[in-house]
PDB file of C-alpha atoms in Angstrom:
ATOM      1  CA  MET Z 505    -156.265 169.907 185.734  1.00 57.00           C
ATOM      2  CA  ALA Z 506    -154.874 170.931 182.435  1.00 61.00           C
ATOM      3  CA  ASP Z 507    -151.766 173.056 182.550  1.00 72.00           C
ATOM      4  CA  TYR Z 508    -153.036 175.507 179.859  1.00 74.00           C
ATOM      5  CA  GLY Z 509    -156.469 176.154 178.000  1.00 72.00           C
ATOM      6  CA  ILE Z 510    -159.864 177.119 179.111  1.00 71.00           C
ATOM      7  CA  GLN Z 511    -162.038 175.656 181.990  1.00 71.00           C
ATOM      8  CA  LEU Z 512    -165.558 176.895 182.689  1.00 66.00           C
ATOM      9  CA  ASP Z 513    -167.227 175.736 185.670  1.00 66.00           C
ATOM     10  CA  ASN Z 514    -171.022 176.462 186.672  1.00 59.00           C
ATOM     11  CA  LEU Z 515    -170.767 179.270 184.158  1.00 60.00           C
ATOM     12  CA  GLN Z 516    -174.072 181.684 184.120  1.00 61.00           C
ATOM     13  CA  ILE Z 517    -173.954 184.432 181.395  1.00 58.00           C
ATOM     14  CA  LYS Z 518    -176.783 186.807 181.833  1.00 57.00           C
ATOM     15  CA  GLN Z 519    -175.452 190.049 180.483  1.00 58.00           C
ATOM     16  CA  ASP Z 520    -176.148 191.417 177.159  1.00 56.00           C
ATOM     17  CA  HIS Z 521    -173.842 192.722 174.485  1.00 53.00           C
ATOM     18  CA  ARG Z 522    -173.661 196.350 175.684  1.00 56.00           C
ATOM     19  CA  ALA Z 523    -169.806 196.824 175.551  1.00 62.00           C
ATOM     20  CA  LEU Z 524    -168.570 199.739 173.015  1.00 71.00           C
ATOM     21  CA  ASN Z 525    -166.756 197.772 170.466  1.00 78.00           C
ATOM     22  CA  PHE Z 526    -164.262 198.931 167.840  1.00 86.00           C
ATOM     23  CA  LEU Z 527    -166.044 199.745 164.506  1.00 88.00           C
ATOM     24  CA  VAL Z 528    -163.957 201.636 162.182  1.00 92.00           C
ATOM     25  CA  ARG Z 529    -160.610 204.045 162.152  1.00 95.00           C
ATOM     26  CA  GLY Z 530    -159.524 206.321 159.704  1.00 97.00           C
ATOM     27  CA  GLU Z 531    -157.678 209.937 159.196  1.00 98.00           C
ATOM     28  CA  THR Z 532    -159.633 212.936 158.512  1.00 98.00           C
ATOM     29  CA  ARG Z 533    -159.970 214.765 154.982  1.00 98.00           C
ATOM     30  CA  ALA Z 534    -159.641 218.648 154.712  1.00 97.00           C
ATOM     31  CA  TYR Z 535    -163.043 220.473 154.730  1.00 95.00           C
ATOM     32  CA  GLY Z 536    -161.909 224.246 154.970  1.00 90.00           C
ATOM     33  CA  HIS Z 537    -160.648 226.795 157.156  1.00 86.00           C
ATOM     34  CA  GLY Z 538    -158.809 224.361 159.479  1.00 90.00           C
ATOM     35  CA  VAL Z 539    -161.828 221.992 159.814  1.00 93.00           C
ATOM     36  CA  GLU Z 540    -161.498 218.433 158.735  1.00 97.00           C
ATOM     37  CA  TYR Z 541    -164.247 215.575 158.285  1.00 98.00           C
ATOM     38  CA  PHE Z 542    -164.509 211.725 158.537  1.00 98.00           C
ATOM     39  CA  ASP Z 543    -167.359 209.774 157.163  1.00 98.00           C
ATOM     40  CA  PHE Z 544    -168.586 206.513 158.681  1.00 97.00           C
ATOM     41  CA  HIS Z 545    -171.576 203.995 159.125  1.00 94.00           C
ATOM     42  CA  SER Z 546    -172.906 202.774 162.345  1.00 91.00           C
ATOM     43  CA  ALA Z 547    -176.148 200.814 163.061  1.00 86.00           C
ATOM     44  CA  SER Z 548    -176.187 202.421 166.841  1.00 85.00           C
ATOM     45  CA  GLN Z 549    -175.063 205.560 168.427  1.00 87.00           C
ATOM     46  CA  PRO Z 550    -171.467 206.108 168.139  1.00 92.00           C
ATOM     47  CA  THR Z 551    -168.723 207.328 170.370  1.00 93.00           C
ATOM     48  CA  ILE Z 552    -165.900 208.780 168.797  1.00 96.00           C
ATOM     49  CA  PHE Z 553    -162.228 209.324 169.809  1.00 96.00           C
ATOM     50  CA  ALA Z 554    -159.344 211.231 168.077  1.00 98.00           C
ATOM     51  CA  ARG Z 555    -155.840 211.066 167.978  1.00 97.00           C
ATOM     52  CA  PRO Z 556    -153.644 214.101 167.084  1.00 96.00           C
ATOM     53  CA  LEU Z 557    -151.424 213.138 164.187  1.00 96.00           C
ATOM     54  CA  SER Z 558    -148.850 215.971 164.995  1.00 94.00           C
ATOM     55  CA  ASP Z 559    -146.919 217.333 168.066  1.00 94.00           C
ATOM     56  CA  ASN Z 560    -148.440 220.796 169.316  1.00 94.00           C
ATOM     57  CA  GLN Z 561    -151.297 221.068 167.025  1.00 95.00           C
ATOM     58  CA  GLY Z 562    -154.568 222.216 168.343  1.00 94.00           C
ATOM     59  CA  THR Z 563    -157.328 219.723 167.860  1.00 96.00           C
ATOM     60  CA  ALA Z 564    -160.860 219.327 168.812  1.00 94.00           C
ATOM     61  CA  PRO Z 565    -164.323 217.623 168.111  1.00 93.00           C
ATOM     62  CA  HIS Z 566    -166.405 220.244 165.983  1.00 88.00           C
ATOM     63  CA  TYR Z 567    -170.019 218.673 165.397  1.00 88.00           C
ATOM     64  CA  LEU Z 568    -171.556 215.489 164.123  1.00 93.00           C
ATOM     65  CA  ILE Z 569    -174.277 215.085 161.351  1.00 94.00           C
ATOM     66  CA  LYS Z 570    -176.228 212.054 161.159  1.00 95.00           C
ATOM     67  CA  ASN Z 571    -178.400 210.751 158.199  1.00 96.00           C
ATOM     68  CA  GLY Z 572    -179.813 207.500 158.832  1.00 95.00           C
ATOM     69  CA  ASN Z 573    -176.908 205.077 159.540  1.00 94.00           C
ATOM     70  CA  GLN Z 574    -174.310 207.383 157.922  1.00 97.00           C
ATOM     71  CA  TYR Z 575    -172.444 209.952 159.996  1.00 97.00           C
ATOM     72  CA  ARG Z 576    -170.026 212.570 159.232  1.00 97.00           C
ATOM     73  CA  ALA Z 577    -167.813 213.788 162.027  1.00 97.00           C
ATOM     74  CA  TYR Z 578    -166.170 217.300 161.836  1.00 96.00           C
ATOM     75  CA  PHE Z 579    -162.990 218.330 163.836  1.00 96.00           C
ATOM     76  CA  LEU Z 580    -160.756 221.215 164.365  1.00 94.00           C
ATOM     77  CA  GLY Z 581    -157.486 220.053 163.012  1.00 95.00           C
ATOM     78  CA  ARG Z 582    -156.090 216.713 161.451  1.00 97.00           C
ATOM     79  CA  VAL Z 583    -156.453 213.695 163.644  1.00 98.00           C
ATOM     80  CA  GLU Z 584    -157.057 209.854 163.160  1.00 98.00           C
ATOM     81  CA  VAL Z 585    -160.595 208.954 164.273  1.00 98.00           C
ATOM     82  CA  PHE Z 586    -161.584 205.753 166.323  1.00 96.00           C
ATOM     83  CA  VAL Z 587    -165.232 205.107 166.169  1.00 95.00           C
ATOM     84  CA  PHE Z 588    -166.860 202.617 168.969  1.00 91.00           C
ATOM     85  CA  SER Z 589    -170.498 201.568 168.961  1.00 85.00           C
ATOM     86  CA  GLN Z 590    -172.692 198.666 170.229  1.00 72.00           C
ATOM     87  CA  ASP Z 591    -173.048 197.350 166.433  1.00 63.00           C
ATOM     88  CA  GLN Z 592    -172.828 193.483 166.362  1.00 56.00           C
ATOM     89  CA  ASN Z 593    -172.094 193.298 162.792  1.00 47.00           C
ATOM     90  CA  ARG Z 594    -168.182 192.437 163.147  1.00 56.00           C
ATOM     91  CA  ARG Z 595    -167.625 188.669 162.985  1.00 60.00           C
ATOM     92  CA  ALA Z 596    -164.267 187.073 163.527  1.00 62.00           C
ATOM     93  CA  PRO Z 597    -162.891 184.556 161.025  1.00 69.00           C
ATOM     94  CA  TYR Z 598    -162.134 182.226 163.815  1.00 72.00           C
ATOM     95  CA  GLY Z 599    -162.171 182.170 167.586  1.00 77.00           C
ATOM     96  CA  ILE Z 600    -164.805 182.225 170.253  1.00 78.00           C
ATOM     97  CA  GLU Z 601    -168.388 183.365 170.435  1.00 78.00           C
ATOM     98  CA  ILE Z 602    -170.310 183.257 173.614  1.00 76.00           C
ATOM     99  CA  ILE Z 603    -174.087 183.322 173.606  1.00 75.00           C
ATOM    100  CA  ASN Z 604    -176.207 184.329 176.713  1.00 71.00           C
ATOM    101  CA  GLU Z 605    -179.415 182.651 177.890  1.00 72.00           C
ATOM    102  CA  ALA Z 606    -181.536 184.864 175.888  1.00 72.00           C
ATOM    103  CA  GLY Z 607    -179.828 183.465 172.808  1.00 72.00           C
ATOM    104  CA  ASN Z 608    -177.948 186.946 172.275  1.00 70.00           C
ATOM    105  CA  LYS Z 609    -174.197 187.170 171.609  1.00 70.00           C
ATOM    106  CA  PHE Z 610    -172.472 188.219 174.760  1.00 71.00           C
ATOM    107  CA  PHE Z 611    -168.830 188.044 173.584  1.00 72.00           C
ATOM    108  CA  SER Z 612    -166.934 187.599 170.384  1.00 74.00           C
ATOM    109  CA  THR Z 613    -163.146 187.383 169.585  1.00 73.00           C
ATOM    110  CA  GLY Z 614    -164.088 189.819 166.741  1.00 70.00           C
ATOM    111  CA  ASP Z 615    -164.653 192.581 169.341  1.00 71.00           C
ATOM    112  CA  TYR Z 616    -161.977 194.977 170.214  1.00 72.00           C
ATOM    113  CA  PRO Z 617    -163.051 196.705 173.535  1.00 67.00           C
ATOM    114  CA  VAL Z 618    -160.654 198.943 175.225  1.00 74.00           C
ATOM    115  CA  LYS Z 619    -160.162 200.562 178.687  1.00 72.00           C
ATOM    116  CA  PRO Z 620    -159.578 204.163 179.649  1.00 80.00           C
ATOM    117  CA  ALA Z 621    -156.157 205.347 179.968  1.00 85.00           C
ATOM    118  CA  GLY Z 622    -157.345 208.066 182.131  1.00 84.00           C
ATOM    119  CA  MET Z 623    -160.423 210.304 182.822  1.00 87.00           C
ATOM    120  CA  PHE Z 624    -159.400 213.986 183.847  1.00 87.00           C
ATOM    121  CA  TYR Z 625    -161.786 216.800 184.955  1.00 87.00           C
ATOM    122  CA  LEU Z 626    -161.097 220.087 183.424  1.00 84.00           C
ATOM    123  CA  PRO Z 627    -161.420 223.171 185.519  1.00 84.00           C
ATOM    124  CA  ALA Z 628    -162.282 226.454 184.012  1.00 81.00           C
ATOM    125  CA  ILE Z 629    -159.437 227.876 181.836  1.00 83.00           C
ATOM    126  CA  GLY Z 630    -158.988 231.621 181.013  1.00 82.00           C
ATOM    127  CA  PRO Z 631    -157.934 232.874 177.362  1.00 87.00           C
ATOM    128  CA  ASN Z 632    -154.496 231.287 176.416  1.00 90.00           C
ATOM    129  CA  GLY Z 633    -154.356 229.080 179.596  1.00 90.00           C
ATOM    130  CA  TYR Z 634    -153.732 225.602 179.675  1.00 93.00           C
ATOM    131  CA  ILE Z 635    -153.350 222.225 181.635  1.00 92.00           C
ATOM    132  CA  GLN Z 636    -151.776 219.324 180.668  1.00 92.00           C
ATOM    133  CA  TRP Z 637    -150.687 215.749 182.037  1.00 90.00           C
ATOM    134  CA  GLU Z 638    -147.804 213.454 181.434  1.00 91.00           C
ATOM    135  CA  VAL Z 639    -149.284 210.416 179.619  1.00 89.00           C
ATOM    136  CA  PRO Z 640    -147.065 207.230 178.659  1.00 88.00           C
ATOM    137  CA  ASN Z 641    -147.212 206.230 175.119  1.00 89.00           C
ATOM    138  CA  SER Z 642    -148.767 209.284 173.946  1.00 92.00           C
ATOM    139  CA  HIS Z 643    -148.412 208.575 170.336  1.00 92.00           C
ATOM    140  CA  HIS Z 644    -150.950 205.613 171.145  1.00 93.00           C
ATOM    141  CA  ILE Z 645    -153.482 207.799 172.944  1.00 94.00           C
ATOM    142  CA  ALA Z 646    -156.829 209.068 171.740  1.00 96.00           C
ATOM    143  CA  TYR Z 647    -159.288 211.240 173.275  1.00 96.00           C
ATOM    144  CA  ASN Z 648    -162.826 212.216 173.704  1.00 95.00           C
ATOM    145  CA  LEU Z 649    -163.498 215.632 174.843  1.00 92.00           C
ATOM    146  CA  LEU Z 650    -167.009 215.756 176.657  1.00 86.00           C
ATOM    147  CA  ASN Z 651    -167.742 219.512 175.873  1.00 80.00           C
ATOM    148  CA  ASN Z 652    -166.398 222.268 173.927  1.00 79.00           C
ATOM    149  CA  ARG Z 653    -165.993 225.521 175.603  1.00 84.00           C
ATOM    150  CA  MET Z 654    -165.574 228.945 174.061  1.00 83.00           C
ATOM    151  CA  SER Z 655    -165.260 232.594 174.966  1.00 83.00           C
ATOM    152  CA  ILE Z 656    -165.427 235.704 172.798  1.00 83.00           C
ATOM    153  CA  ALA Z 657    -163.676 239.327 173.291  1.00 82.00           C
ATOM    154  CA  TYR Z 658    -165.018 242.367 171.472  1.00 79.00           C
ATOM    155  CA  GLY Z 659    -162.493 245.273 170.799  1.00 78.00           C
ATOM    156  CA  SER Z 660    -164.600 248.457 170.548  1.00 74.00           C
ATOM    157  CA  GLY Z 661    -161.725 250.783 169.598  1.00 77.00           C
ATOM    158  CA  MET Z 662    -160.482 248.719 166.649  1.00 75.00           C
ATOM    159  CA  LYS Z 663    -163.835 247.117 166.114  1.00 80.00           C
ATOM    160  CA  THR Z 664    -162.200 243.588 166.368  1.00 84.00           C
ATOM    161  CA  ILE Z 665    -163.500 240.305 167.501  1.00 85.00           C
ATOM    162  CA  THR Z 666    -161.465 237.259 169.192  1.00 88.00           C
ATOM    163  CA  TYR Z 667    -162.765 233.742 169.618  1.00 86.00           C
ATOM    164  CA  TRP Z 668    -161.194 231.222 172.108  1.00 89.00           C
ATOM    165  CA  ARG Z 669    -162.113 227.452 172.382  1.00 89.00           C
ATOM    166  CA  ASP Z 670    -160.862 224.479 174.193  1.00 91.00           C
ATOM    167  CA  VAL Z 671    -158.369 222.469 171.897  1.00 94.00           C
ATOM    168  CA  VAL Z 672    -156.186 219.272 172.556  1.00 96.00           C
ATOM    169  CA  LYS Z 673    -152.731 219.158 171.821  1.00 96.00           C
ATOM    170  CA  ARG Z 674    -150.097 216.247 172.168  1.00 95.00           C
ATOM    171  CA  VAL Z 675    -147.037 217.934 173.362  1.00 95.00           C
ATOM    172  CA  GLY Z 676    -144.275 215.293 173.514  1.00 92.00           C
ATOM    173  CA  ASN Z 677    -145.288 212.835 176.330  1.00 91.00           C
ATOM    174  CA  ALA Z 678    -148.078 215.292 177.763  1.00 93.00           C
ATOM    175  CA  PHE Z 679    -151.623 215.947 176.734  1.00 93.00           C
ATOM    176  CA  ARG Z 680    -152.498 219.488 176.777  1.00 94.00           C
ATOM    177  CA  ILE Z 681    -155.964 221.322 177.146  1.00 93.00           C
ATOM    178  CA  GLU Z 682    -155.718 224.808 176.085  1.00 94.00           C
ATOM    179  CA  HIS Z 683    -158.168 227.679 175.775  1.00 91.00           C
ATOM    180  CA  ALA Z 684    -156.575 228.661 172.496  1.00 92.00           C
ATOM    181  CA  LYS Z 685    -157.291 231.658 170.327  1.00 92.00           C
ATOM    182  CA  VAL Z 686    -158.682 230.357 167.045  1.00 87.00           C
ATOM    183  CA  TYR Z 687    -159.804 233.610 165.413  1.00 84.00           C
ATOM    184  CA  GLU Z 688    -159.004 237.214 165.406  1.00 86.00           C
ATOM    185  CA  GLY Z 689    -160.492 239.648 163.017  1.00 82.00           C
ATOM    186  CA  SER Z 690    -162.364 242.681 161.977  1.00 77.00           C
ATOM    187  CA  ALA Z 691    -166.044 243.186 163.262  1.00 73.00           C
ATOM    188  CA  ARG Z 692    -166.959 246.006 160.835  1.00 66.00           C
ATOM    189  CA  GLY Z 693    -169.595 245.935 158.342  1.00 55.00           C
ATOM    190  CA  ASP Z 694    -170.195 242.829 156.368  1.00 51.00           C
ATOM    191  CA  ASP Z 695    -166.682 241.148 156.874  1.00 46.00           C
ATOM    192  CA  HIS Z 696    -166.447 237.460 156.589  1.00 43.00           C
ATOM    193  CA  TYR Z 697    -165.213 236.401 159.852  1.00 43.00           C
ATOM    194  CA  TYR Z 698    -168.236 234.211 160.472  1.00 41.00           C
ATOM    195  CA  GLN Z 699    -166.928 231.793 157.810  1.00 42.00           C
ATOM    196  CA  ASN Z 700    -164.353 230.534 160.193  1.00 42.00           C
ATOM    197  CA  THR Z 701    -166.291 230.628 163.420  1.00 42.00           C
ATOM    198  CA  GLU Z 702    -170.045 229.505 162.529  1.00 41.00           C
ATOM    199  CA  ASN Z 703    -171.469 226.206 163.999  1.00 41.00           C
ATOM    200  CA  ILE Z 704    -168.900 226.049 166.893  1.00 45.00           C
ATOM    201  CA  GLY Z 705    -171.846 225.201 169.224  1.00 47.00           C
ATOM    202  CA  ALA Z 706    -169.562 225.597 172.415  1.00 53.00           C
ATOM    203  CA  LEU Z 707    -170.166 226.144 176.303  1.00 57.00           C
ATOM    204  CA  GLY Z 708    -168.778 229.093 178.096  1.00 58.00           C
ATOM    205  CA  LYS Z 709    -165.232 228.890 179.416  1.00 60.00           C
ATOM    206  CA  ALA Z 710    -166.535 228.377 182.911  1.00 61.00           C
ATOM    207  CA  ALA Z 711    -168.594 225.287 182.314  1.00 69.00           C
ATOM    208  CA  PRO Z 712    -167.443 222.062 183.873  1.00 67.00           C
ATOM    209  CA  THR Z 713    -166.068 219.373 181.513  1.00 80.00           C
ATOM    210  CA  ALA Z 714    -163.962 216.298 181.176  1.00 88.00           C
ATOM    211  CA  ILE Z 715    -161.634 214.418 178.861  1.00 91.00           C
ATOM    212  CA  CYS Z 716    -161.347 210.567 178.475  1.00 92.00           C
ATOM    213  CA  LEU Z 717    -158.111 208.993 177.082  1.00 93.00           C
ATOM    214  CA  ILE Z 718    -157.818 205.473 175.618  1.00 92.00           C
ATOM    215  CA  ASN Z 719    -154.767 203.498 174.464  1.00 91.00           C
ATOM    216  CA  ILE Z 720    -155.430 202.365 170.808  1.00 90.00           C
ATOM    217  CA  ALA Z 721    -152.144 200.298 170.445  1.00 87.00           C
ATOM    218  CA  ASN Z 722    -153.668 197.034 170.147  1.00 81.00           C
ATOM    219  CA  ILE Z 723    -156.577 198.298 167.724  1.00 84.00           C
ATOM    220  CA  PRO Z 724    -156.136 196.684 164.173  1.00 79.00           C
TER     221      PRO Z 724
END
């Protein structure tokens, strides 16, 4: 028996290459009114994580546009984006590839799978309320917020309208989910408040949702 190395005994590999593997990363670019965007290419349906770039800054996924294999992801606030997919176009310059009995790639050292650092259920949060968790190495944590929740209040006296939505903040060594006020303004006549709030596409504040956290420290 060798003191080190690889030993394979009676190995039967029947699974396929279904793991979500790292595809691309990059920082968002400004779009306008606090919204940012990130463009990328993926041959399969992507899963997107975001890492806040500043402490105590509200961030959130906004919406995703698909045009063939080209995607544009919009976010509230500036973030670093990490895209994962089932694409098999990444090939390591050296290392190991394992083929299953069907002749399809099962594993490659060019893959960068990650494990969740935490999955948290999010209860209903009232306007300006929040919940948070202590997260080790918070600067290396990215998140996937599974739903957006939004609430609206109309002030009949002053004819104002206020919007809240769930945002994600990194606060020191904690991650915070806050039902934060993102817009307050006049609701009279032809005022332009819609420019800042359209296309949010969110659920009500009482809808169940969750957040998944991953550690991206080892992703190149």
